[in-house]
Amino acid sequence: MVLKAVLFNFNGVIIKDESIHRESIDEILLAENLSPQGKEFSKVSVASSDKSCLKELLKLRGRSITDEYLDKLIAKKAIVYRQKLEQLEILPIYPDVVQFIEQMFNNSCKLAVVTGAIGSEVELGLKQGRIGLYFDTIVSGDDISQNKPDPQGYLLAIDSLNKLYPDLNLLSSECLAIEDTFAGLQASKSAGIQAVAIAHTYPFHMLQRRANWTIDRFADLEFDRIDKFFESVK
């Protein structure tokens, strides 16, 4: 088997922006005369889209929810997030991720982001991190009806790459997913994709049994190692 594409989760894999999301959502809640999240954030946000996260937080506060109301809050949150990101002098990109992305790109791998995050937030992060040019496609929360652990996002990414490159004939078995959460790893597995778990969000030992292999940091993952692994897969 040959490695043709690497599919990255965004938040928790490429960018360490949990605190920015937390602050942005807190501002939105306060503007709606609702209490901030407190300890709820980690319970409702991990591997969750903004829509799912806000919906759950509003439910916990007894607020009635319509799609129109939810869409309005998501749009506001995206503006607040953008403002906070643009104010940063240094983007909180994980160590060694740029080098890893460049390494995969230079070895002719197609690259994609598969995430539940808002598309505009992902595009901004990739642009400010100066890595947007490496990615062929982004599948964001705007594009899917089912978030991880459902495999929909991964399957859409493969379909998108095949449309962009008709001669690629990309199969799930020729892709590698980089994930940091249980839901993300389950999504890649359900899509038939080999997965690397990176211990950014959960401890190494909690991820180890859920992925093909697990790493602490991107510096622990090299193209030659990945390439040999795919060559050994029948």
Short mmCIF file of C-alpha atoms in Angstrom, two decimals:
data_model
loop_
_atom_site.label_atom_id
_atom_site.label_comp_id
_atom_site.label_asym_id
_atom_site.label_seq_id
_atom_site.Cartn_x
_atom_site.Cartn_y
_atom_site.Cartn_z
CA MET A 1 0.00 0.00 0.00
CA VAL A 2 1.20 3.52 -0.79
CA LEU A 3 0.68 6.66 1.29
CA LYS A 4 -0.96 9.33 -0.86
CA ALA A 5 -2.62 11.73 1.59
CA VAL A 6 -2.35 12.99 5.15
CA LEU A 7 -5.52 14.30 6.81
CA PHE A 8 -5.13 16.55 9.85
CA ASN A 9 -7.50 17.51 12.60
CA PHE A 10 -7.08 21.26 13.23
CA ASN A 11 -7.71 22.26 16.85
CA GLY A 12 -5.47 20.21 19.11
CA VAL A 13 -3.31 18.92 16.28
CA ILE A 14 -2.11 21.94 14.28
CA ILE A 15 -3.07 24.80 16.60
CA LYS A 16 -3.27 25.02 20.39
CA ASP A 17 -6.20 27.41 20.64
CA GLU A 18 -8.46 25.93 23.31
CA SER A 19 -8.07 29.01 25.53
CA ILE A 20 -9.02 31.28 22.63
CA HIS A 21 -12.17 29.28 21.95
CA ARG A 22 -13.01 29.28 25.65
CA GLU A 23 -12.62 33.06 25.93
CA SER A 24 -14.59 33.65 22.72
CA ILE A 25 -17.53 31.51 23.83
CA ASP A 26 -17.49 33.09 27.31
CA GLU A 27 -17.83 36.52 25.70
CA ILE A 28 -20.80 35.31 23.67
CA LEU A 29 -22.49 33.79 26.72
CA LEU A 30 -21.98 36.96 28.78
CA ALA A 31 -23.41 39.06 25.95
CA GLU A 32 -26.50 36.84 26.15
CA ASN A 33 -26.72 37.42 29.93
CA LEU A 34 -25.62 33.86 30.60
CA SER A 35 -22.95 32.61 32.97
CA PRO A 36 -19.52 31.64 31.55
CA GLN A 37 -18.60 28.00 31.05
CA GLY A 38 -16.48 27.20 34.05
CA LYS A 39 -15.60 23.49 34.06
CA GLU A 40 -18.15 22.65 31.39
CA PHE A 41 -15.91 23.57 28.46
CA SER A 42 -13.74 20.44 28.50
CA LYS A 43 -16.83 18.24 28.71
CA VAL A 44 -18.68 19.73 25.75
CA SER A 45 -15.93 21.06 23.49
CA VAL A 46 -13.49 18.21 22.84
CA ALA A 47 -13.98 16.89 19.29
CA SER A 48 -17.19 18.90 19.12
CA SER A 49 -18.21 21.47 16.53
CA ASP A 50 -18.95 25.02 17.65
CA LYS A 51 -22.59 24.37 16.90
CA SER A 52 -22.74 21.30 19.13
CA CYS A 53 -20.74 23.01 21.87
CA LEU A 54 -22.89 26.14 22.00
CA LYS A 55 -26.08 24.14 21.72
CA GLU A 56 -25.13 22.04 24.74
CA LEU A 57 -24.05 25.07 26.78
CA LEU A 58 -27.32 26.84 26.04
CA LYS A 59 -29.32 23.75 27.00
CA LEU A 60 -27.48 23.55 30.31
CA ARG A 61 -28.61 27.11 31.00
CA GLY A 62 -32.22 26.46 30.09
CA ARG A 63 -32.14 28.73 27.06
CA SER A 64 -34.57 27.86 24.27
CA ILE A 65 -32.73 27.27 21.00
CA THR A 66 -33.72 27.80 17.39
CA ASP A 67 -31.48 27.22 14.38
CA GLU A 68 -31.62 30.94 13.60
CA TYR A 69 -30.53 31.87 17.13
CA LEU A 70 -27.74 29.31 17.11
CA ASP A 71 -26.45 30.47 13.71
CA LYS A 72 -26.40 34.06 14.98
CA LEU A 73 -24.29 33.12 18.01
CA ILE A 74 -21.89 31.02 15.90
CA ALA A 75 -21.37 33.97 13.55
CA LYS A 76 -20.65 36.26 16.53
CA LYS A 77 -18.26 33.75 18.02
CA ALA A 78 -16.37 33.49 14.73
CA ILE A 79 -15.87 37.27 14.72
CA VAL A 80 -14.61 37.29 18.32
CA TYR A 81 -12.26 34.36 17.62
CA ARG A 82 -10.86 36.10 14.52
CA GLN A 83 -10.22 39.30 16.46
CA LYS A 84 -8.39 37.43 19.21
CA LEU A 85 -6.28 35.47 16.74
CA GLU A 86 -5.34 38.59 14.78
CA GLN A 87 -4.18 40.29 17.98
CA LEU A 88 -1.62 37.58 18.70
CA GLU A 89 2.01 38.31 17.89
CA ILE A 90 2.82 34.59 17.78
CA LEU A 91 0.25 32.03 16.62
CA PRO A 92 -0.02 29.06 19.03
CA ILE A 93 1.02 26.46 16.46
CA TYR A 94 2.29 23.22 18.00
CA PRO A 95 6.08 22.67 17.93
CA ASP A 96 7.42 20.87 14.85
CA VAL A 97 4.03 20.78 13.07
CA VAL A 98 5.22 23.08 10.27
CA GLN A 99 8.29 20.94 9.65
CA PHE A 100 6.12 17.81 9.56
CA ILE A 101 3.67 19.41 7.12
CA GLU A 102 6.54 20.51 4.88
CA GLN A 103 8.04 17.02 5.04
CA MET A 104 4.78 15.39 3.93
CA PHE A 105 4.27 17.98 1.19
CA ASN A 106 7.82 17.58 -0.13
CA ASN A 107 7.22 13.83 -0.40
CA SER A 108 4.25 14.42 -2.73
CA CYS A 109 1.50 13.73 -0.19
CA LYS A 110 -1.80 15.51 -0.64
CA LEU A 111 -2.79 17.34 2.54
CA ALA A 112 -6.21 18.14 3.98
CA VAL A 113 -7.78 19.42 7.17
CA VAL A 114 -10.77 17.50 8.54
CA THR A 115 -12.37 19.31 11.48
CA GLY A 116 -15.58 20.34 13.16
CA ALA A 117 -14.31 23.92 13.46
CA ILE A 118 -15.75 26.83 11.48
CA GLY A 119 -14.17 27.06 8.04
CA SER A 120 -13.26 30.75 8.31
CA GLU A 121 -11.41 30.07 11.58
CA VAL A 122 -9.40 27.26 9.99
CA GLU A 123 -8.54 29.35 6.95
CA LEU A 124 -7.39 32.23 9.15
CA GLY A 125 -5.25 29.95 11.31
CA LEU A 126 -3.59 28.34 8.30
CA LYS A 127 -3.02 31.74 6.69
CA GLN A 128 -1.50 33.32 9.80
CA GLY A 129 0.59 30.22 10.38
CA ARG A 130 1.81 30.55 6.78
CA ILE A 131 0.93 26.95 6.02
CA GLY A 132 -2.29 27.35 4.04
CA LEU A 133 -0.54 26.84 0.71
CA TYR A 134 0.35 23.26 1.67
CA PHE A 135 -3.26 22.13 2.01
CA ASP A 136 -5.32 21.00 -0.94
CA THR A 137 -8.70 21.04 0.78
CA ILE A 138 -10.46 21.82 4.06
CA VAL A 139 -13.50 19.94 5.32
CA SER A 140 -14.89 21.99 8.20
CA GLY A 141 -17.95 22.00 10.40
CA ASP A 142 -19.66 24.09 7.71
CA ASP A 143 -19.49 21.16 5.29
CA ILE A 144 -20.79 18.29 7.41
CA SER A 145 -24.07 17.32 9.04
CA GLN A 146 -22.47 14.74 11.35
CA ASN A 147 -19.44 15.55 13.47
CA LYS A 148 -16.78 13.07 14.62
CA PRO A 149 -16.92 10.19 15.59
CA ASP A 150 -18.99 9.94 12.41
CA PRO A 151 -16.64 9.40 9.43
CA GLN A 152 -18.50 11.83 7.16
CA GLY A 153 -15.78 14.50 7.25
CA TYR A 154 -13.03 12.07 6.33
CA LEU A 155 -15.02 10.55 3.50
CA LEU A 156 -15.78 14.04 2.15
CA ALA A 157 -12.07 14.91 2.25
CA ILE A 158 -11.19 11.83 0.19
CA ASP A 159 -13.95 12.65 -2.30
CA SER A 160 -12.74 16.25 -2.52
CA LEU A 161 -9.14 15.22 -3.21
CA ASN A 162 -10.28 12.81 -5.90
CA LYS A 163 -12.27 15.59 -7.57
CA LEU A 164 -9.28 17.94 -7.41
CA TYR A 165 -6.94 15.25 -8.74
CA PRO A 166 -8.91 12.87 -11.01
CA ASP A 167 -5.85 10.68 -11.60
CA LEU A 168 -5.15 10.24 -7.90
CA ASN A 169 -7.72 7.45 -7.39
CA LEU A 170 -7.35 7.94 -3.64
CA LEU A 171 -8.61 5.18 -1.34
CA SER A 172 -9.17 5.38 2.42
CA SER A 173 -6.42 2.80 2.90
CA GLU A 174 -3.93 5.17 1.23
CA CYS A 175 -4.54 7.95 3.76
CA LEU A 176 -3.13 8.74 7.18
CA ALA A 177 -5.13 10.69 9.78
CA ILE A 178 -3.50 12.74 12.54
CA GLU A 179 -5.86 12.99 15.52
CA ASP A 180 -5.77 14.01 19.18
CA THR A 181 -9.16 12.81 20.47
CA PHE A 182 -11.06 9.56 20.88
CA ALA A 183 -13.87 10.76 18.62
CA GLY A 184 -11.41 11.72 15.88
CA LEU A 185 -9.66 8.37 16.03
CA GLN A 186 -12.98 6.55 15.86
CA ALA A 187 -14.00 8.66 12.85
CA SER A 188 -10.81 7.78 10.97
CA LYS A 189 -11.17 4.10 11.86
CA SER A 190 -14.78 4.06 10.66
CA ALA A 191 -13.63 5.63 7.39
CA GLY A 192 -11.03 2.87 6.94
CA ILE A 193 -8.09 5.25 7.48
CA GLN A 194 -4.88 4.46 9.37
CA ALA A 195 -4.39 6.89 12.25
CA VAL A 196 -1.65 8.44 14.34
CA ALA A 197 -2.70 9.73 17.75
CA ILE A 198 -0.76 12.72 19.04
CA ALA A 199 -0.82 13.30 22.81
CA HIS A 200 -1.74 16.99 22.74
CA THR A 201 -5.18 16.66 24.34
CA TYR A 202 -5.12 13.30 26.12
CA PRO A 203 -2.22 11.41 27.76
CA PHE A 204 -0.21 9.00 25.61
CA HIS A 205 -1.43 5.89 27.45
CA MET A 206 -5.09 6.79 26.93
CA LEU A 207 -4.63 7.04 23.16
CA GLN A 208 -2.28 4.12 22.62
CA ARG A 209 -4.83 1.37 22.09
CA ARG A 210 -7.05 3.48 19.84
CA ALA A 211 -4.56 4.28 17.06
CA ASN A 212 -2.14 2.48 14.74
CA TRP A 213 0.58 4.25 16.66
CA THR A 214 0.86 7.11 19.14
CA ILE A 215 3.35 9.95 19.48
CA ASP A 216 4.04 12.68 22.01
CA ARG A 217 5.08 15.29 19.44
CA PHE A 218 5.46 15.71 15.69
CA ALA A 219 9.24 15.43 16.01
CA ASP A 220 8.65 11.73 16.79
CA LEU A 221 7.05 11.12 13.38
CA GLU A 222 9.06 10.96 10.16
CA PHE A 223 8.08 10.31 6.58
CA ASP A 224 10.38 7.29 6.23
CA ARG A 225 8.72 5.62 9.21
CA ILE A 226 5.24 6.27 7.82
CA ASP A 227 6.25 5.17 4.32
CA LYS A 228 7.66 1.86 5.61
CA PHE A 229 4.48 1.27 7.60
CA PHE A 230 2.29 1.70 4.50
CA GLU A 231 4.58 -0.53 2.45
CA SER A 232 4.05 -3.28 5.03
CA VAL A 233 0.24 -3.00 4.88
CA LYS A 234 -1.27 -5.47 2.42
#
